[in-house]
mmCIF file of C-alpha atoms and ligand atoms in Angstrom:
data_model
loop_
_atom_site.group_PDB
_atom_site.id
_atom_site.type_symbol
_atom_site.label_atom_id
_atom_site.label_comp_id
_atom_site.label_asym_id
_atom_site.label_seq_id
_atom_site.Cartn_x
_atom_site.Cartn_y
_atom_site.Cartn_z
ATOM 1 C CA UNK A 1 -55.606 -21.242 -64.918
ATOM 2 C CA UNK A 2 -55.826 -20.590 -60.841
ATOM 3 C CA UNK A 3 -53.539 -18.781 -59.052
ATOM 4 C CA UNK A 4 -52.460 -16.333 -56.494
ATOM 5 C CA UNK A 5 -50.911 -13.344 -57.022
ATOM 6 C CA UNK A 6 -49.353 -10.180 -55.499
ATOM 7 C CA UNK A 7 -51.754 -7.718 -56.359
ATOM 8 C CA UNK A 8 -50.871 -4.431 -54.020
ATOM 9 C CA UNK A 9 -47.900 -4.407 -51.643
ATOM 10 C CA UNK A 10 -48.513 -4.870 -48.271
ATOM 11 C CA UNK A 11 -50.336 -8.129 -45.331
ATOM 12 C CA UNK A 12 -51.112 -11.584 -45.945
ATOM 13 C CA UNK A 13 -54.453 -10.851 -47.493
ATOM 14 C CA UNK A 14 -52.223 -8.500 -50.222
ATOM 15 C CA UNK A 15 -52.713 -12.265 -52.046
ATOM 16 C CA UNK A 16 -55.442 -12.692 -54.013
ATOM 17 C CA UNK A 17 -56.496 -15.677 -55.738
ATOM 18 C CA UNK A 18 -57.460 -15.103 -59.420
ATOM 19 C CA UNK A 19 -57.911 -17.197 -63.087
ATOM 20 C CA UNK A 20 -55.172 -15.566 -65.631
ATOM 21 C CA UNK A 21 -54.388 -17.147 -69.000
ATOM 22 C CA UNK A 22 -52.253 -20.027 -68.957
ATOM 23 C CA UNK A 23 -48.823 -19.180 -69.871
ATOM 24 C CA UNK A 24 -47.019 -20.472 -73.251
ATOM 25 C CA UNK A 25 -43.096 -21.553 -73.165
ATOM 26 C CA UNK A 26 -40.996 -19.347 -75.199
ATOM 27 C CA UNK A 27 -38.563 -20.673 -77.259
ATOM 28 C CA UNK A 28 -35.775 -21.710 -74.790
ATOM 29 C CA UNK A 29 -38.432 -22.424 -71.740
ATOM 30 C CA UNK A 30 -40.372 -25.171 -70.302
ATOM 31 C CA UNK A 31 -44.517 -25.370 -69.336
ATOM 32 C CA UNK A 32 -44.817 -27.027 -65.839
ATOM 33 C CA UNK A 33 -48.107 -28.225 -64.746
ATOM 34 C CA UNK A 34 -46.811 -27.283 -60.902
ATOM 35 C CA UNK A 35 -47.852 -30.023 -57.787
ATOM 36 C CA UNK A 36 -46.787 -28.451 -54.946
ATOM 37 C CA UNK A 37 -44.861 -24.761 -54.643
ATOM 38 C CA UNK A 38 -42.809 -23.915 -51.049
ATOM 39 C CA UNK A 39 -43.298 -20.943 -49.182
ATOM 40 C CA UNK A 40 -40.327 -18.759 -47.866
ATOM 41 C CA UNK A 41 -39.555 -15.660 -46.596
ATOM 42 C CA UNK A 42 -38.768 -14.667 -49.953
ATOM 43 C CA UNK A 43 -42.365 -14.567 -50.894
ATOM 44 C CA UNK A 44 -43.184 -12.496 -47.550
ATOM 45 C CA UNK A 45 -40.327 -10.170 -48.140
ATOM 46 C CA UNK A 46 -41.598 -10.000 -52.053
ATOM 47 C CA UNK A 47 -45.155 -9.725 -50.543
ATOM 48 C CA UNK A 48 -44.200 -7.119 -48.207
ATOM 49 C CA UNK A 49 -42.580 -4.808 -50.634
ATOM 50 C CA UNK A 50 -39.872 -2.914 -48.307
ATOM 51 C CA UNK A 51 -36.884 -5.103 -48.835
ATOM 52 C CA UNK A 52 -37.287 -5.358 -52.802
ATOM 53 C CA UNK A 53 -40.159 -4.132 -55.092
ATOM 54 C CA UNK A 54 -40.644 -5.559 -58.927
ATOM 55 C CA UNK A 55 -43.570 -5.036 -61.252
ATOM 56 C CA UNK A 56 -46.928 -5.997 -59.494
ATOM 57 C CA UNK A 57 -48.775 -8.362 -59.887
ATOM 58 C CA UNK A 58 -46.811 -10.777 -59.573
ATOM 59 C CA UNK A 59 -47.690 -14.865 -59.063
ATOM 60 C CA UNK A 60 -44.497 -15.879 -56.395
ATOM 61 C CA UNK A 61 -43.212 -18.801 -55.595
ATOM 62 C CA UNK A 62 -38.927 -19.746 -55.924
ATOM 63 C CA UNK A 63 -40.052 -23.264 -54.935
ATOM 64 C CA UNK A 64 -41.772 -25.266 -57.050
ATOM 65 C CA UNK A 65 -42.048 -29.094 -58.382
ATOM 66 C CA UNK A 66 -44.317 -30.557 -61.079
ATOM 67 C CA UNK A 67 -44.618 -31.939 -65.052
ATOM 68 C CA UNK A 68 -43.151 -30.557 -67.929
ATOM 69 C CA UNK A 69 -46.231 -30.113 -70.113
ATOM 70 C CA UNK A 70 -44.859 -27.899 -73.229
ATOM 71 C CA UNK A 71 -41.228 -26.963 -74.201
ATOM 72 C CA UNK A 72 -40.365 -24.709 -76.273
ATOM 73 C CA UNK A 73 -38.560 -25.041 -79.837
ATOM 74 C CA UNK A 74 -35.375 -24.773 -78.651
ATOM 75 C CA UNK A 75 -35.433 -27.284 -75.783
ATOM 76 C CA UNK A 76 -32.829 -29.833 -76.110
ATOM 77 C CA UNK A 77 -32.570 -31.418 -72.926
ATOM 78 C CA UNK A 78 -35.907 -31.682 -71.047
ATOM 79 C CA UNK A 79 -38.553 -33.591 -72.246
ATOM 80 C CA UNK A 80 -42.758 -33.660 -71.576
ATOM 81 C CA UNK A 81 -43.699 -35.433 -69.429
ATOM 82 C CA UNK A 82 -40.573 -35.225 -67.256
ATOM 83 C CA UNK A 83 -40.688 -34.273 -63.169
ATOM 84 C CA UNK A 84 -38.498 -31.347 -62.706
ATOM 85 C CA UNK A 85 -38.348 -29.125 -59.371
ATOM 86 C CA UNK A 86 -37.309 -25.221 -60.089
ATOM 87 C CA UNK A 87 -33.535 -24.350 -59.639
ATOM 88 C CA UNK A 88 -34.622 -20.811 -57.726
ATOM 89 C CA UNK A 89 -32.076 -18.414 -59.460
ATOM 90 C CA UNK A 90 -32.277 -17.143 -62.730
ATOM 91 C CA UNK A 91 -28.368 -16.503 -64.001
ATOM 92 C CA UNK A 92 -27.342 -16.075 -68.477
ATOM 93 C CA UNK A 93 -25.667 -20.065 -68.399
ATOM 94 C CA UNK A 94 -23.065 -18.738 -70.334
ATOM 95 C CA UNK A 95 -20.449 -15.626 -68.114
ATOM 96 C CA UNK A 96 -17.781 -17.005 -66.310
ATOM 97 C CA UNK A 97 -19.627 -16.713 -62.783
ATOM 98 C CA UNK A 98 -22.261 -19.389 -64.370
ATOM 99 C CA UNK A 99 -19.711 -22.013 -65.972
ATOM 100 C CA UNK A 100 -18.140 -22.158 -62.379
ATOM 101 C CA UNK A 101 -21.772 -22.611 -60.476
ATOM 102 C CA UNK A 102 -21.549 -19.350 -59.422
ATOM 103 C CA UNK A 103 -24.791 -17.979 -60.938
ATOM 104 C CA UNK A 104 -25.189 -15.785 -57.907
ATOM 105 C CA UNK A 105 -22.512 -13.649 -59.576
ATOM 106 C CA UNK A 106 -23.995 -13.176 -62.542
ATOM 107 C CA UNK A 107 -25.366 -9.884 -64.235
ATOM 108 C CA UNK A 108 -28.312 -11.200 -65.030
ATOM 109 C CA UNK A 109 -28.943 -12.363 -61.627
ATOM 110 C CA UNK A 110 -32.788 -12.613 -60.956
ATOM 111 C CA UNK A 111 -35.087 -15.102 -58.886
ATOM 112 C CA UNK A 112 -37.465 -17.530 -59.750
ATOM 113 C CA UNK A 113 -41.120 -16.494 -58.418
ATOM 114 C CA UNK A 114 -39.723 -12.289 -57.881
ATOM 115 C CA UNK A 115 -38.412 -11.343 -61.722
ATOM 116 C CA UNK A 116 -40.258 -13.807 -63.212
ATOM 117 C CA UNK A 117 -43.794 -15.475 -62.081
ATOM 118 C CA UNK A 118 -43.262 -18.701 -59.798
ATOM 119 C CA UNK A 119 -45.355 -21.568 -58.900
ATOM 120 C CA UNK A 120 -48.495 -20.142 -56.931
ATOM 121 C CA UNK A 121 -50.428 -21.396 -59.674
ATOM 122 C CA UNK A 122 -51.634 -24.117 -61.786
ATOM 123 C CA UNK A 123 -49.175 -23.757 -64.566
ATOM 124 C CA UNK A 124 -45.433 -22.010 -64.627
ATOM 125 C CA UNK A 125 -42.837 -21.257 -67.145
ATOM 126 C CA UNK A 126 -39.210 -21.496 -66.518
ATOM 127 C CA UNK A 127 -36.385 -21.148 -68.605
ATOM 128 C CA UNK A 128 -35.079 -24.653 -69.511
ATOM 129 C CA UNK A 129 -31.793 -24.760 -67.246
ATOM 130 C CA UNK A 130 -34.003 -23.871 -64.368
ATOM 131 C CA UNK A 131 -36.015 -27.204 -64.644
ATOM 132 C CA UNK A 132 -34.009 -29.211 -62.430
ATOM 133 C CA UNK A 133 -34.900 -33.655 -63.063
ATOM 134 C CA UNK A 134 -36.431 -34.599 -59.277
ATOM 135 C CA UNK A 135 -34.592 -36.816 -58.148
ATOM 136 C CA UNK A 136 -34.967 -40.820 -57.840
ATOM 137 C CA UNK A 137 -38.504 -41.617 -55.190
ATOM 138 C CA UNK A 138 -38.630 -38.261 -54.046
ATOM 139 C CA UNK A 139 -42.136 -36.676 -53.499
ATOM 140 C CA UNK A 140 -43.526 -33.435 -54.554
ATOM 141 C CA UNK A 141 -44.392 -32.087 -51.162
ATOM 142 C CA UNK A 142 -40.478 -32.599 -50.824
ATOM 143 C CA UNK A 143 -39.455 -32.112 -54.192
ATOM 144 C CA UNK A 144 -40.749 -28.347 -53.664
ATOM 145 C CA UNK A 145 -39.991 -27.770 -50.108
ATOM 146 C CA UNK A 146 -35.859 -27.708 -50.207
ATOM 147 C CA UNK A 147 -34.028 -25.825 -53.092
ATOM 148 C CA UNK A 148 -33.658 -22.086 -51.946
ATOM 149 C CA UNK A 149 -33.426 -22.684 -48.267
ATOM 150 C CA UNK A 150 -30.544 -26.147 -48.868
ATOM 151 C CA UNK A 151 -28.801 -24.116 -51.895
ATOM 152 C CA UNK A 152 -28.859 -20.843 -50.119
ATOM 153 C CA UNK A 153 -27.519 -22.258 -46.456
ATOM 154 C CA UNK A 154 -25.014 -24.416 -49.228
ATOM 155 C CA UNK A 155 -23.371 -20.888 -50.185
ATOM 156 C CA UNK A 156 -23.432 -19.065 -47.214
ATOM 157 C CA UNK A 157 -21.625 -21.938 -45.750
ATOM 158 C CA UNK A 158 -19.302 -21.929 -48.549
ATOM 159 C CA UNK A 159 -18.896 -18.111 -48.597
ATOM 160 C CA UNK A 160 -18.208 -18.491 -44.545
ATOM 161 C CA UNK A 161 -15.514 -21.047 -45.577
ATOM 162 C CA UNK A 162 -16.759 -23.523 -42.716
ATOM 163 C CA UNK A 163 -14.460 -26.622 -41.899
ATOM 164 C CA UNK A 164 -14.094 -29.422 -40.320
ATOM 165 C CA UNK A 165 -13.990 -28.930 -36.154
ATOM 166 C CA UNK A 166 -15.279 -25.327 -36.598
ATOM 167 C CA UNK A 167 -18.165 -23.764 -34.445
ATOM 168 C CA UNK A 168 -20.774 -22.521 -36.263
ATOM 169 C CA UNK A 169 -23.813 -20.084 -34.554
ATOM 170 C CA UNK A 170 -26.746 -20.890 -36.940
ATOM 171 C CA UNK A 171 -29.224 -18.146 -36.095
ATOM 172 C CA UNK A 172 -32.796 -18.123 -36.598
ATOM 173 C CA UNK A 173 -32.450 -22.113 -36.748
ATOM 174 C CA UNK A 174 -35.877 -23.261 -36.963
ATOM 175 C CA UNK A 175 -36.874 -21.805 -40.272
ATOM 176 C CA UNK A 176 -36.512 -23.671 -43.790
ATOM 177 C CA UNK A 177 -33.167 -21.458 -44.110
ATOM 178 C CA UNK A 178 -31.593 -22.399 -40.460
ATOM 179 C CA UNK A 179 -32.799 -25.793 -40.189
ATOM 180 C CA UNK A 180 -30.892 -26.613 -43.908
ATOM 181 C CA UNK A 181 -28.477 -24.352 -42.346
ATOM 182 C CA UNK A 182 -27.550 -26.694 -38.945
ATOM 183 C CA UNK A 183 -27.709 -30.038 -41.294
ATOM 184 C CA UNK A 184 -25.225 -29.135 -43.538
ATOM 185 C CA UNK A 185 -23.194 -27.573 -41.188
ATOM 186 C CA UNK A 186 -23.311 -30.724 -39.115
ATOM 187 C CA UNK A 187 -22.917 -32.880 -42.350
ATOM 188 C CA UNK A 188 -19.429 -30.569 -42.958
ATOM 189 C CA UNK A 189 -18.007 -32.331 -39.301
ATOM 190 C CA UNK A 190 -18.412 -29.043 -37.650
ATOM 191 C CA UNK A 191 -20.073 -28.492 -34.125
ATOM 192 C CA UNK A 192 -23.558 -26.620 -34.588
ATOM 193 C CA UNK A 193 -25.108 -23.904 -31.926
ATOM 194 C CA UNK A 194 -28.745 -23.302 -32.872
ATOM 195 C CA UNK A 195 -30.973 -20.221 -31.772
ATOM 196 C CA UNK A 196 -34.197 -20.732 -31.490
ATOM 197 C CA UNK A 197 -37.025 -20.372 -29.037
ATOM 198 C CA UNK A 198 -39.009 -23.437 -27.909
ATOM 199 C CA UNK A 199 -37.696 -26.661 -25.846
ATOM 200 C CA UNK A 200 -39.643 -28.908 -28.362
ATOM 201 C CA UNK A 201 -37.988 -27.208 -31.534
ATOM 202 C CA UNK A 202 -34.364 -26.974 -29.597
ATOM 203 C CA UNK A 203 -34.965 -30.969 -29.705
ATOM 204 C CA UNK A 204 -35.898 -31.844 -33.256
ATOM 205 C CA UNK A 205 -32.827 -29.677 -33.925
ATOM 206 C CA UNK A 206 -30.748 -31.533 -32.363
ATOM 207 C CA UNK A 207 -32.012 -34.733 -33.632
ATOM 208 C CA UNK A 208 -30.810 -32.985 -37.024
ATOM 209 C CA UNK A 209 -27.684 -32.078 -35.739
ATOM 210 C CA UNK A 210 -26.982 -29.327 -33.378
ATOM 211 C CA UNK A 211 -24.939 -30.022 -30.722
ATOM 212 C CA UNK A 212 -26.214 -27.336 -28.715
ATOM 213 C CA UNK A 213 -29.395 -24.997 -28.610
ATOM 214 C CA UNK A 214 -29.632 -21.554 -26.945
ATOM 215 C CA UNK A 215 -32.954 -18.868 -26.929
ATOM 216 C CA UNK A 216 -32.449 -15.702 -28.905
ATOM 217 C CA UNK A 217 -31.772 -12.736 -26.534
ATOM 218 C CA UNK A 218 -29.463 -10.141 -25.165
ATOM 219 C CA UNK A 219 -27.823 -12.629 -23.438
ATOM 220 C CA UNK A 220 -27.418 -14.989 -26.541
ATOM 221 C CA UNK A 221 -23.000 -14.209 -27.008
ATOM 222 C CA UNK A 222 -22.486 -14.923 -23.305
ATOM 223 C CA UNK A 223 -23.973 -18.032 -23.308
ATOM 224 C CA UNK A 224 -22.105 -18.850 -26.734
ATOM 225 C CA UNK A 225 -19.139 -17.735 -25.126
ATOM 226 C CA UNK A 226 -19.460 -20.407 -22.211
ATOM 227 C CA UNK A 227 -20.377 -23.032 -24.635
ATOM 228 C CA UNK A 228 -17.263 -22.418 -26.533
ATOM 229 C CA UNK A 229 -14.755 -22.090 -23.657
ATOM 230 C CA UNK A 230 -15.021 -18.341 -23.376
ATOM 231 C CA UNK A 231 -14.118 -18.154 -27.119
ATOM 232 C CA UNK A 232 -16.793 -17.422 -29.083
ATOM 233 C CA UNK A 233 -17.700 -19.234 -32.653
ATOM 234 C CA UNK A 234 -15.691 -19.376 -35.848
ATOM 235 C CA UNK A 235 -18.365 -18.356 -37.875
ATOM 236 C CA UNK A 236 -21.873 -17.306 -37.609
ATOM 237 C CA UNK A 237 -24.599 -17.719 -39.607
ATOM 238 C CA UNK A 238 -26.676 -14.832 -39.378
ATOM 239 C CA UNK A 239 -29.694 -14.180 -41.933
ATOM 240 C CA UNK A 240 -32.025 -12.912 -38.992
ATOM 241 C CA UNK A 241 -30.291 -9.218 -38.797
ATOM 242 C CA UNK A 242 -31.214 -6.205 -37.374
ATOM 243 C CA UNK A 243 -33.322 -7.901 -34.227
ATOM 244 C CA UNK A 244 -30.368 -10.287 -33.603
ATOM 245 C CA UNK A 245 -27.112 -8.587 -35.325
ATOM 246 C CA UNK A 246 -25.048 -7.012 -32.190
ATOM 247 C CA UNK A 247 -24.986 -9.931 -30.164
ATOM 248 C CA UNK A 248 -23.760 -11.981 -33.509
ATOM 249 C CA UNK A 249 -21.019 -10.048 -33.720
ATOM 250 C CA UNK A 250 -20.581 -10.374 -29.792
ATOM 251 C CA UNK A 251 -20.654 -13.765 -30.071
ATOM 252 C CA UNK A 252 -17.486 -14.213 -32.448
ATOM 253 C CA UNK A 253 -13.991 -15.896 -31.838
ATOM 254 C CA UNK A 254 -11.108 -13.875 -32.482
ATOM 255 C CA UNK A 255 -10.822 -14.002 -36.522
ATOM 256 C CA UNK A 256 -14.171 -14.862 -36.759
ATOM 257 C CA UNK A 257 -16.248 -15.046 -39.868
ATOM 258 C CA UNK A 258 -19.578 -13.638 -39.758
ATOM 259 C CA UNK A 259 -21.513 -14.624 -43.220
ATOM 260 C CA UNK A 260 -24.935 -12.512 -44.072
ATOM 261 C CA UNK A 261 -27.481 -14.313 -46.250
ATOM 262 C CA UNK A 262 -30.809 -12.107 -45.563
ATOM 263 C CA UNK A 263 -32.698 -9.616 -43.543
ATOM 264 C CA UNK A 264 -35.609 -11.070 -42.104
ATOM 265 C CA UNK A 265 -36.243 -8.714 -39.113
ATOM 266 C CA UNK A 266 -34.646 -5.097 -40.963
ATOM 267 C CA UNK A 267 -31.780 -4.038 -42.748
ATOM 268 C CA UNK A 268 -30.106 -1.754 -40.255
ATOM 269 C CA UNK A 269 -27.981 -2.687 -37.463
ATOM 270 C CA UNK A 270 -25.615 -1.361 -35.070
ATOM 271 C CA UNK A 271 -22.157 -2.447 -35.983
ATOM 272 C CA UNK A 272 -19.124 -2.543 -32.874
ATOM 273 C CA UNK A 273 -16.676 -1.620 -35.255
ATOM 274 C CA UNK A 274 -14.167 -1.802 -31.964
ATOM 275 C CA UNK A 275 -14.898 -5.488 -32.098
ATOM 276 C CA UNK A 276 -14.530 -5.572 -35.959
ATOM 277 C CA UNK A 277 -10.925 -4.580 -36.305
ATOM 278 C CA UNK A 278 -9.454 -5.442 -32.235
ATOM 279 C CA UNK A 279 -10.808 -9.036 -33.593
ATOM 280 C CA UNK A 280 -10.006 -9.179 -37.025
ATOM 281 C CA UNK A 281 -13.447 -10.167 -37.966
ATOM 282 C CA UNK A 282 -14.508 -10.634 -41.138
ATOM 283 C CA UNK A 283 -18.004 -9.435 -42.306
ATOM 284 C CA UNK A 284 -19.280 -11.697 -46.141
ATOM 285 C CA UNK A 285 -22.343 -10.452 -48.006
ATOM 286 C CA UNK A 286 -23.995 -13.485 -49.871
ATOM 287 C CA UNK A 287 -26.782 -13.091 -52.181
ATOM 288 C CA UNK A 288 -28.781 -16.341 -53.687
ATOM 289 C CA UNK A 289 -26.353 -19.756 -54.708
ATOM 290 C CA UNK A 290 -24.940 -21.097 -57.499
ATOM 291 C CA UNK A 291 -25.788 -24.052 -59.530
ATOM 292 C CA UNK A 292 -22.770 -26.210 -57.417
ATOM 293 C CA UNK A 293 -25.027 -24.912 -53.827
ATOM 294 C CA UNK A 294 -27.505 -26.472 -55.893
ATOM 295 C CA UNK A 295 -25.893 -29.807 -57.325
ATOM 296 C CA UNK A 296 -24.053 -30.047 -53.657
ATOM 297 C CA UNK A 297 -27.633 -30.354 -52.171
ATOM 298 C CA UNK A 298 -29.446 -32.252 -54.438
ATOM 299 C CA UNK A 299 -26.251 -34.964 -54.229
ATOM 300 C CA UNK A 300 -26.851 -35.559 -50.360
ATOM 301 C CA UNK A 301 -30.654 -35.674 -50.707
ATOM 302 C CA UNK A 302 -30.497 -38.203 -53.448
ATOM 303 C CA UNK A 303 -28.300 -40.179 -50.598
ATOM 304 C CA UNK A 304 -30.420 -39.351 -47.817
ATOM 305 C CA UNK A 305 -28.273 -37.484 -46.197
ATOM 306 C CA UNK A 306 -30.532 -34.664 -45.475
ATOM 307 C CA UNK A 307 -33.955 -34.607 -43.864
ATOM 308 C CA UNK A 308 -36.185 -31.741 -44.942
ATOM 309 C CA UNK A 309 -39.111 -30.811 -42.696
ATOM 310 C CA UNK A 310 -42.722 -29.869 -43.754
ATOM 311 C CA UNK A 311 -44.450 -28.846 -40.930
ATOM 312 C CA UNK A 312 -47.576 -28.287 -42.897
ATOM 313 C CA UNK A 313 -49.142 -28.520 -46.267
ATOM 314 C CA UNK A 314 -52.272 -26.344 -47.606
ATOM 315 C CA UNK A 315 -54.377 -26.159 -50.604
ATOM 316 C CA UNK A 316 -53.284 -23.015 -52.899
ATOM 317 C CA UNK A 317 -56.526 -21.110 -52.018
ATOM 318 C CA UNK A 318 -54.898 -20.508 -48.396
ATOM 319 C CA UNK A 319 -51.801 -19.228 -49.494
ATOM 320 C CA UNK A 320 -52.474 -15.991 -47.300
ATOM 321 C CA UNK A 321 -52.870 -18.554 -44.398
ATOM 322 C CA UNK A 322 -49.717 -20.243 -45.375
ATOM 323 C CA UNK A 323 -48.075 -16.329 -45.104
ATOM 324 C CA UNK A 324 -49.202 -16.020 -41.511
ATOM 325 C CA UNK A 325 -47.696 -19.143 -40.429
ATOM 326 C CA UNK A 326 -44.748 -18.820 -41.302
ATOM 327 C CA UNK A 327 -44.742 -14.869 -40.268
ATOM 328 C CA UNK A 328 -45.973 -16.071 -36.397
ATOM 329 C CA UNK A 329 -42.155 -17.739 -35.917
ATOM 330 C CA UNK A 330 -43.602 -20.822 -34.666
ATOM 331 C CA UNK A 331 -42.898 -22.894 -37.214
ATOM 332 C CA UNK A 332 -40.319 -25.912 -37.753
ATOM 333 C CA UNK A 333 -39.362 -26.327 -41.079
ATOM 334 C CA UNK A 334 -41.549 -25.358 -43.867
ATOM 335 C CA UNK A 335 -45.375 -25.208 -45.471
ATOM 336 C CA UNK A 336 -45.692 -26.015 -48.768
ATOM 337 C CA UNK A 337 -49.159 -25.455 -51.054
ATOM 338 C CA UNK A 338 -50.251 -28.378 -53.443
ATOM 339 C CA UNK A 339 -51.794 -27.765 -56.458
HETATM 340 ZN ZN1 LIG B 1 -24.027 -15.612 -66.137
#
């Protein structure tokens, strides 16, 4: 079958596109003939090697949407022929952590497309209680463009314990992550500050629903500040980091809740640990989502109450092109290969 494949750490062209053997289901998995496979900074990060590093080569690819063609012997519940999108983390189905939806807990904790091979090719296997039914009228192009970023934003939100009323900084808000991020915080009746650079991109945001958009920048907490009546947010929603991390933590009510869901620009900040304990701030880690992030999202898609973007859709052969777009910042939204 085609793909395209990590083959060395390192740029875009890192990806090469090569025919491998299609892959057989094992007993408990599913064979999807894959239509159309996301990109996100997952696979750039993966790509990249400096963040994370597993067994090369690797196919990526979290996102993905197609057929079941083949299940194996001990599939119960999905059936050939069936449309199923990928659920992006890998968890055992069985530990506490994943009978409460909380699969990002488990100890088996992996990701589809990084511990196991993902849809950047013409054929995928998943285990069976990652293929997810698409639901009701909705597209591939879609289908494959919303689980991590929706179900991730879903549990940092969650993990950030975001109500009603609350201000909420979404950083780095016109990516797949922050865009997902500011409709679901808007969704949750709270008032949404976006960053991001770009009058054009401020305003599709805010046709999503941010009620306010500032530029990234050393000046980014006082102009939060004066948004917020010299208070600062509730919570911020930072996944941008090192580039971006100070003036998060500048920008924070007192009692604020600062929740970190990735690392985009580096993994080491400078912390104002004056700030952290004169403010009572609270700092939350959160790694991947659980199956409820997941359910939660898929729930308000099936009742339109979330808009995904695609900004642009390539052929698989130009995966490495798809790699650049997204790493130029200039995107709203995501790009998604088809099959
Ligand atoms: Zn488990």
């Amino acid at each position: 079958m085609r793909a395209v494949h990590i083959e060395r750490y390192g740029p875009a062209e890192s990806l090469a596109r090569v025919e491998v053997p299609t892959p057989q289901p094992a007993a408990d998995e599913v064979l999807v003939q894959v239509q159309a496979c996301g990109v996100n900074r997952l696979d750039l990060l993966l790509r990249e090697g400096r963040v994370f590093q597993v067994p090369l080569p690797r196919i990526p690819g979290t996102d993905f949407a197609g057929t079941i063609v083949a299940i194996g012997e001990q599939v119960r519940d999905r059936r050939v022929g069936e449309r199923v999108l990928a659920a992006p983390i890998l968890s055992c189905g069985h530990c506490g952590h994943c009978l409460q939806g909380e699969d990002n807990l488990c100890q088996a904790f992996g990701t589809v497309g990084s511990s196991i091979d993902g849809g950047y090719a013409a054929y995928a296997r998943l285990p069976a209680r990652n293929a997810v039914p698409v639901p009701e009228g909705l597209d591939w192009i879609t289908a494959a463009s919303f689980a991590l970023t929706y179900a991730t934003a879903a549990a940092m939100l969650r993990r950030g314990r975001l109500g009603a009323g609350e201000s909420v900084l979404v950083l780095g808000a016109s990516g797949g992550l922050g865009h997902a991020a500011v409709q679901l915080a808007h969704q949750a009746g709270a008032r949404v500050i976006a960053v991001c650079r770009g009058t054009q991109r401020g305003e599709a945001l805010r046709a999503v629903g941010a009620d306010a958009v500032v530029e990234p920048g050393p000046q980014l907490a006082a102009q939060v500040r004066e948004l917020t009546g010299g208070q600062g947010v509730a919570l911020v929603f930072e996944h941008v980091a090192a580039q971006t991390f100070a003036q998060s933590v500048a920008a924070l009510a007192p009692q604020g809740r600062l929740v970190l869901g990735g690392v985009t620009t580096g993994t080491e900040a400078t912390l104002d640990l004056k700030a952290v304990f004169a403010n009572r701030l609270e700092l939350l880690g959160c790694r991947g989502s659980g199956r409820r992030d997941l359910d939660q999202v898929l729930d308000l898609l099936a009742r339109g109450r979330l808009r995904p973007h695609v900004e642009q859709v390539l052929p698989l052969e130009r995966a490495a092109e798809a790699h650049r777009r997204l790493e130029s910042g200039t995107l709203l939204g995501k790009v998604v290969l088809t099959l």
